Tab-separated table of N, CA and C in Angstrom:
chain	number	residue	atom	x	y	z
F	1	MET	N	128.192	53.853	141.014
F	1	MET	CA	129.165	54.748	140.407
F	1	MET	C	130.467	54.006	140.232
F	2	PHE	N	131.214	54.402	139.243
F	2	PHE	CA	132.515	53.827	138.959
F	2	PHE	C	133.540	54.553	139.809
F	3	GLY	N	133.582	54.289	141.071
F	3	GLY	CA	134.393	55.081	141.968
F	3	GLY	C	135.420	54.303	142.737
F	4	ILE	N	136.179	55.044	143.470
F	4	ILE	CA	137.158	54.514	144.400
F	4	ILE	C	136.689	54.936	145.778
F	5	PRO	N	136.561	54.013	146.707
F	5	PRO	CA	136.085	54.381	148.042
F	5	PRO	C	136.887	55.538	148.626
F	6	GLY	N	136.177	56.535	149.137
F	6	GLY	CA	136.823	57.691	149.752
F	6	GLY	C	137.247	58.774	148.793
F	7	LYS	N	137.032	58.572	147.477
F	7	LYS	CA	137.408	59.581	146.480
F	7	LYS	C	136.156	60.035	145.739
F	8	GLN	N	135.992	61.366	145.608
F	8	GLN	CA	134.850	61.896	144.880
F	8	GLN	C	134.973	61.579	143.391
F	9	ALA	N	133.827	61.404	142.751
F	9	ALA	CA	133.797	61.093	141.324
F	9	ALA	C	134.380	62.228	140.491
F	10	VAL	N	133.993	63.449	140.807
F	10	VAL	CA	134.542	64.637	140.162
F	10	VAL	C	134.923	65.629	141.256
F	11	THR	N	135.789	66.552	140.911
F	11	THR	CA	136.157	67.614	141.848
F	11	THR	C	135.869	68.949	141.188
F	12	MET	N	135.786	69.969	142.002
F	12	MET	CA	135.570	71.334	141.518
F	12	MET	C	136.685	72.214	142.048
F	13	THR	N	137.117	73.140	141.231
F	13	THR	CA	138.027	74.160	141.740
F	13	THR	C	137.205	75.095	142.618
F	14	SER	N	137.863	75.915	143.398
F	14	SER	CA	137.126	76.858	144.235
F	14	SER	C	136.332	77.844	143.381
F	15	ALA	N	136.853	78.210	142.199
F	15	ALA	CA	136.127	79.119	141.301
F	15	ALA	C	134.843	78.472	140.795
F	16	ALA	N	134.895	77.199	140.422
F	16	ALA	CA	133.706	76.492	139.939
F	16	ALA	C	132.691	76.332	141.062
F	17	ALA	N	133.137	75.940	142.245
F	17	ALA	CA	132.222	75.770	143.379
F	17	ALA	C	131.547	77.091	143.730
F	18	ALA	N	132.294	78.186	143.702
F	18	ALA	CA	131.715	79.491	144.018
F	18	ALA	C	130.662	79.885	142.984
F	19	GLN	N	130.938	79.657	141.707
F	19	GLN	CA	129.987	80.014	140.653
F	19	GLN	C	128.724	79.156	140.737
F	20	ILE	N	128.875	77.863	140.954
F	20	ILE	CA	127.713	76.977	141.075
F	20	ILE	C	126.887	77.356	142.292
F	21	SER	N	127.542	77.607	143.427
F	21	SER	CA	126.826	78.019	144.646
F	21	SER	C	126.049	79.306	144.424
F	22	LYS	N	126.682	80.276	143.748
F	22	LYS	CA	126.039	81.554	143.480
F	22	LYS	C	124.792	81.368	142.612
F	23	LEU	N	124.901	80.560	141.576
F	23	LEU	CA	123.767	80.330	140.695
F	23	LEU	C	122.666	79.518	141.381
F	24	MET	N	123.055	78.570	142.233
F	24	MET	CA	122.057	77.810	142.984
F	24	MET	C	121.252	78.732	143.889
F	25	ALA	N	121.935	79.635	144.586
F	25	ALA	CA	121.261	80.546	145.517
F	25	ALA	C	120.384	81.549	144.776
F	26	LYS	N	120.888	82.069	143.679
F	26	LYS	CA	120.167	83.089	142.920
F	26	LYS	C	118.894	82.535	142.293
F	27	GLU	N	118.977	81.359	141.724
F	27	GLU	CA	117.853	80.792	140.990
F	27	GLU	C	117.052	79.765	141.790
F	28	GLY	N	117.551	79.371	142.955
F	28	GLY	CA	116.835	78.397	143.768
F	28	GLY	C	116.912	76.972	143.254
F	29	HIS	N	117.967	76.641	142.525
F	29	HIS	CA	118.134	75.294	141.994
F	29	HIS	C	118.719	74.364	143.051
F	30	ALA	N	118.449	73.065	142.893
F	30	ALA	CA	119.010	72.065	143.799
F	30	ALA	C	120.460	71.758	143.454
F	31	GLY	N	120.863	72.035	142.224
F	31	GLY	CA	122.233	71.768	141.818
F	31	GLY	C	122.380	71.764	140.314
F	32	LEU	N	123.550	71.354	139.864
F	32	LEU	CA	123.901	71.306	138.453
F	32	LEU	C	124.092	69.849	138.054
F	33	ARG	N	123.311	69.365	137.084
F	33	ARG	CA	123.484	67.991	136.593
F	33	ARG	C	124.363	68.042	135.352
F	34	ILE	N	125.413	67.225	135.357
F	34	ILE	CA	126.306	67.137	134.210
F	34	ILE	C	126.196	65.763	133.590
F	35	GLY	N	126.451	65.705	132.305
F	35	GLY	CA	126.388	64.440	131.582
F	35	GLY	C	127.125	64.561	130.269
F	36	VAL	N	126.965	63.566	129.419
F	36	VAL	CA	127.521	63.573	128.070
F	36	VAL	C	126.443	63.075	127.116
F	37	LYS	N	126.524	63.533	125.865
F	37	LYS	CA	125.605	63.068	124.826
F	37	LYS	C	126.365	62.990	123.516
F	38	LYS	N	125.829	62.234	122.569
F	38	LYS	CA	126.436	62.156	121.247
F	38	LYS	C	126.252	63.480	120.542
F	39	GLY	N	127.322	63.931	119.859
F	39	GLY	CA	127.243	65.171	119.106
F	39	GLY	C	128.602	65.807	118.944
F	40	GLY	N	128.646	66.843	118.150
F	40	GLY	CA	129.892	67.566	117.928
F	40	GLY	C	130.807	66.844	116.960
F	41	CYS	N	131.847	67.510	116.535
F	41	CYS	CA	132.731	66.931	115.526
F	41	CYS	C	133.627	65.824	116.070
F	42	ALA	N	133.837	65.749	117.379
F	42	ALA	CA	134.659	64.676	117.951
F	42	ALA	C	133.805	63.492	118.423
F	43	GLY	N	132.486	63.648	118.451
F	43	GLY	CA	131.616	62.521	118.771
F	43	GLY	C	130.771	62.631	120.031
F	44	MET	N	131.242	63.367	121.057
F	44	MET	CA	130.497	63.506	122.309
F	44	MET	C	130.582	64.959	122.772
F	45	GLU	N	129.570	65.380	123.525
F	45	GLU	CA	129.539	66.723	124.097
F	45	GLU	C	129.128	66.631	125.559
F	46	TYR	N	129.622	67.554	126.363
F	46	TYR	CA	129.172	67.645	127.749
F	46	TYR	C	127.797	68.302	127.776
F	47	THR	N	126.981	67.916	128.742
F	47	THR	CA	125.701	68.575	128.973
F	47	THR	C	125.715	69.121	130.393
F	48	MET	N	125.040	70.240	130.575
F	48	MET	CA	124.917	70.853	131.898
F	48	MET	C	123.521	71.439	132.006
F	49	GLU	N	122.858	71.172	133.114
F	49	GLU	CA	121.545	71.760	133.335
F	49	GLU	C	121.320	71.928	134.832
F	50	TYR	N	120.706	73.037	135.191
F	50	TYR	CA	120.325	73.226	136.581
F	50	TYR	C	119.027	72.479	136.814
F	51	VAL	N	118.925	71.815	137.950
F	51	VAL	CA	117.761	70.987	138.241
F	51	VAL	C	117.165	71.357	139.596
F	52	GLU	N	115.914	70.992	139.739
F	52	GLU	CA	115.176	71.303	140.966
F	52	GLU	C	115.273	70.188	141.997
F	53	ALA	N	115.583	68.961	141.557
F	53	ALA	CA	115.641	67.834	142.488
F	53	ALA	C	116.688	66.830	142.007
F	54	THR	N	117.233	66.090	142.951
F	54	THR	CA	118.205	65.057	142.646
F	54	THR	C	117.487	63.787	142.219
F	55	ASP	N	117.968	63.178	141.154
F	55	ASP	CA	117.458	61.875	140.719
F	55	ASP	C	118.125	60.825	141.602
F	56	PRO	N	117.398	59.804	142.054
F	56	PRO	CA	118.007	58.799	142.940
F	56	PRO	C	119.185	58.048	142.318
F	57	HIS	N	119.286	58.065	140.988
F	57	HIS	CA	120.382	57.359	140.317
F	57	HIS	C	121.594	58.253	140.057
F	58	ASP	N	121.466	59.544	140.326
F	58	ASP	CA	122.584	60.463	140.142
F	58	ASP	C	123.650	60.227	141.199
F	59	GLU	N	124.896	60.420	140.821
F	59	GLU	CA	125.997	60.497	141.775
F	59	GLU	C	126.069	61.955	142.201
F	60	VAL	N	126.032	62.230	143.499
F	60	VAL	CA	126.013	63.602	143.993
F	60	VAL	C	127.366	63.944	144.608
F	61	VAL	N	127.910	65.085	144.191
F	61	VAL	CA	129.171	65.592	144.730
F	61	VAL	C	128.886	66.989	145.276
F	62	GLU	N	129.227	67.220	146.550
F	62	GLU	CA	129.016	68.515	147.173
F	62	GLU	C	130.342	69.071	147.672
F	63	GLN	N	130.512	70.367	147.447
F	63	GLN	CA	131.749	71.025	147.883
F	63	GLN	C	131.466	72.504	148.078
F	64	ASP	N	131.776	73.031	149.231
F	64	ASP	CA	131.662	74.468	149.520
F	64	ASP	C	130.304	75.052	149.131
F	65	GLY	N	129.236	74.327	149.394
F	65	GLY	CA	127.890	74.807	149.091
F	65	GLY	C	127.415	74.542	147.682
F	66	ALA	N	128.285	74.000	146.834
F	66	ALA	CA	127.913	73.670	145.454
F	66	ALA	C	127.543	72.192	145.379
F	67	ARG	N	126.562	71.881	144.550
F	67	ARG	CA	126.130	70.489	144.382
F	67	ARG	C	126.095	70.145	142.894
F	68	ILE	N	126.823	69.081	142.540
F	68	ILE	CA	126.824	68.559	141.174
F	68	ILE	C	126.219	67.170	141.211
F	69	MET	N	125.320	66.921	140.256
F	69	MET	CA	124.767	65.590	140.085
F	69	MET	C	125.285	65.043	138.759
F	70	ILE	N	125.746	63.800	138.773
F	70	ILE	CA	126.264	63.193	137.553
F	70	ILE	C	125.220	62.199	137.054
F	71	ALA	N	124.748	62.425	135.836
F	71	ALA	CA	123.757	61.551	135.232
F	71	ALA	C	124.310	60.130	135.131
F	72	PRO	N	123.464	59.124	135.352
F	72	PRO	CA	123.943	57.732	135.367
F	72	PRO	C	124.745	57.308	134.142
F	73	MET	N	124.301	57.667	132.947
F	73	MET	CA	124.990	57.246	131.721
F	73	MET	C	126.347	57.932	131.545
F	74	ALA	N	126.604	58.990	132.283
F	74	ALA	CA	127.855	59.738	132.135
F	74	ALA	C	128.887	59.393	133.194
F	75	GLN	N	128.503	58.644	134.200
F	75	GLN	CA	129.388	58.438	135.341
F	75	GLN	C	130.724	57.827	134.951
F	76	MET	N	130.731	56.841	134.084
F	76	MET	CA	132.006	56.207	133.721
F	76	MET	C	132.887	57.129	132.879
F	77	PHE	N	132.284	58.080	132.149
F	77	PHE	CA	133.056	59.001	131.320
F	77	PHE	C	133.631	60.169	132.117
F	78	LEU	N	133.007	60.505	133.240
F	78	LEU	CA	133.398	61.697	133.985
F	78	LEU	C	134.234	61.421	135.223
F	79	PHE	N	134.432	60.162	135.583
F	79	PHE	CA	135.194	59.855	136.787
F	79	PHE	C	136.598	60.445	136.684
F	80	GLY	N	136.991	61.189	137.704
F	80	GLY	CA	138.316	61.798	137.756
F	80	GLY	C	138.384	63.197	137.165
F	81	THR	N	137.256	63.724	136.690
F	81	THR	CA	137.217	65.041	136.050
F	81	THR	C	137.270	66.166	137.086
F	82	GLU	N	138.012	67.206	136.768
F	82	GLU	CA	138.019	68.432	137.561
F	82	GLU	C	137.228	69.480	136.786
F	83	ILE	N	136.261	70.104	137.458
F	83	ILE	CA	135.465	71.158	136.836
F	83	ILE	C	135.992	72.496	137.324
F	84	ASP	N	136.284	73.363	136.371
F	84	ASP	CA	136.807	74.688	136.677
F	84	ASP	C	135.858	75.731	136.097
F	85	TYR	N	135.986	76.954	136.556
F	85	TYR	CA	135.247	78.086	135.989
F	85	TYR	C	136.274	79.136	135.648
F	86	GLU	N	136.353	79.482	134.364
F	86	GLU	CA	137.365	80.427	133.906
F	86	GLU	C	136.720	81.678	133.337
F	87	VAL	N	137.354	82.807	133.585
F	87	VAL	CA	136.907	84.090	133.058
F	87	VAL	C	138.060	84.687	132.257
F	88	SER	N	137.769	85.068	130.998
F	88	SER	CA	138.779	85.723	130.170
F	88	SER	C	138.191	87.026	129.635
F	89	LEU	N	138.936	87.707	128.812
F	89	LEU	CA	138.449	88.963	128.247
F	89	LEU	C	137.215	88.767	127.377
F	90	LEU	N	137.106	87.629	126.710
F	90	LEU	CA	136.021	87.415	125.752
F	90	LEU	C	134.905	86.503	126.239
F	91	GLU	N	135.177	85.676	127.247
F	91	GLU	CA	134.149	84.738	127.670
F	91	GLU	C	134.382	84.256	129.097
F	92	ALA	N	133.348	83.661	129.631
F	92	ALA	CA	133.430	83.026	130.940
F	92	ALA	C	132.640	81.732	130.852
F	93	GLY	N	133.128	80.686	131.512
F	93	GLY	CA	132.391	79.432	131.470
F	93	GLY	C	133.089	78.314	132.207
F	94	PHE	N	132.361	77.212	132.310
F	94	PHE	CA	132.892	76.030	132.965
F	94	PHE	C	133.804	75.281	132.014
F	95	LYS	N	134.869	74.715	132.566
F	95	LYS	CA	135.831	73.937	131.791
F	95	LYS	C	135.994	72.586	132.465
F	96	PHE	N	135.980	71.525	131.680
F	96	PHE	CA	136.140	70.168	132.182
F	96	PHE	C	137.557	69.695	131.896
F	97	ASN	N	138.306	69.384	132.943
F	97	ASN	CA	139.633	68.786	132.806
F	97	ASN	C	139.455	67.298	133.066
F	98	ASN	N	139.242	66.558	131.965
F	98	ASN	CA	138.831	65.160	132.042
F	98	ASN	C	139.955	64.237	131.577
F	99	PRO	N	140.501	63.402	132.472
F	99	PRO	CA	141.592	62.510	132.085
F	99	PRO	C	141.149	61.370	131.166
F	100	ASN	N	139.847	61.176	130.994
F	100	ASN	CA	139.322	60.097	130.163
F	100	ASN	C	139.204	60.469	128.688
F	101	VAL	N	139.361	61.747	128.370
F	101	VAL	CA	139.241	62.215	126.990
F	101	VAL	C	140.496	61.834	126.210
F	102	THR	N	140.285	61.225	125.032
F	102	THR	CA	141.421	60.851	124.192
F	102	THR	C	141.620	61.814	123.031
F	103	GLU	N	140.585	62.594	122.720
F	103	GLU	CA	140.662	63.533	121.606
F	103	GLU	C	139.619	64.622	121.812
F	104	ALA	N	139.925	65.832	121.378
F	104	ALA	CA	138.971	66.942	121.463
F	104	ALA	C	139.037	67.734	120.164
F	105	CYS	N	137.937	68.365	119.808
F	105	CYS	CA	137.929	69.192	118.599
F	105	CYS	C	138.664	70.503	118.876
F	106	GLY	N	138.945	71.237	117.838
F	106	GLY	CA	139.691	72.485	117.966
F	106	GLY	C	138.987	73.542	118.785
F	107	CYS	N	137.663	73.572	118.722
F	107	CYS	CA	136.935	74.606	119.470
F	107	CYS	C	136.728	74.210	120.929
F	108	GLY	N	137.016	72.956	121.288
F	108	GLY	CA	136.887	72.514	122.672
F	108	GLY	C	135.469	72.173	123.084
F	109	GLU	N	134.537	72.155	122.147
F	109	GLU	CA	133.138	71.877	122.457
F	109	GLU	C	132.801	70.389	122.460
F	110	SER	N	133.557	69.594	121.727
F	110	SER	CA	133.241	68.162	121.712
F	110	SER	C	134.491	67.340	121.990
F	111	ILE	N	134.252	66.113	122.424
F	111	ILE	CA	135.315	65.252	122.930
F	111	ILE	C	135.123	63.826	122.442
F	112	LYS	N	136.157	63.028	122.616
F	112	LYS	CA	136.093	61.620	122.245
F	112	LYS	C	136.724	60.808	123.370
F	113	PHE	N	136.133	59.655	123.647
F	113	PHE	CA	136.650	58.747	124.658
F	113	PHE	C	137.184	57.494	123.985
F	114	GLU	N	138.071	56.776	124.633
F	114	GLU	CA	138.636	55.526	124.120
F	114	GLU	C	137.513	54.571	123.746
F	115	GLY	N	137.612	53.988	122.541
F	115	GLY	CA	136.640	52.984	122.115
F	115	GLY	C	135.349	53.575	121.574
F	116	MET	N	135.283	54.879	121.415
F	116	MET	CA	134.038	55.479	120.922
F	116	MET	C	134.239	56.031	119.536
C-alpha cells in the first residue's frame, strides 16, 4: 500500500462506519470493497461492492465494527480519502472526500486525478 506507517489509508466518519457496520450485520458481508474504474465524464468513477471475503492483496481498514477493503489498483488513488455517509431530503449515500482528485464533474459521479 502507498501508506505512511501508523496512518490508515482511508478514514471513515462515524456516520459512514455506522452505516457500513449496519449493512455488514444485516446482509452478513465481510466488508465493503472500494476502488476506481475508468468511466464518467471526468474519466474515473468510484466503485463500491459488498464482499464475502477479503482478497489477500486488499488494504483493509477497520473502524468501529466497519471494514473497508481497498482494491489493489485503487490504493494509490484513494490514499488520504475520508469516506462519509450523508442523508438529505432527496438522497442518502456515501461521499468520498479525496485530496487526490484534481477535477470532478458537475453531478459528482466521476473524478479526475493528476496525470490522467
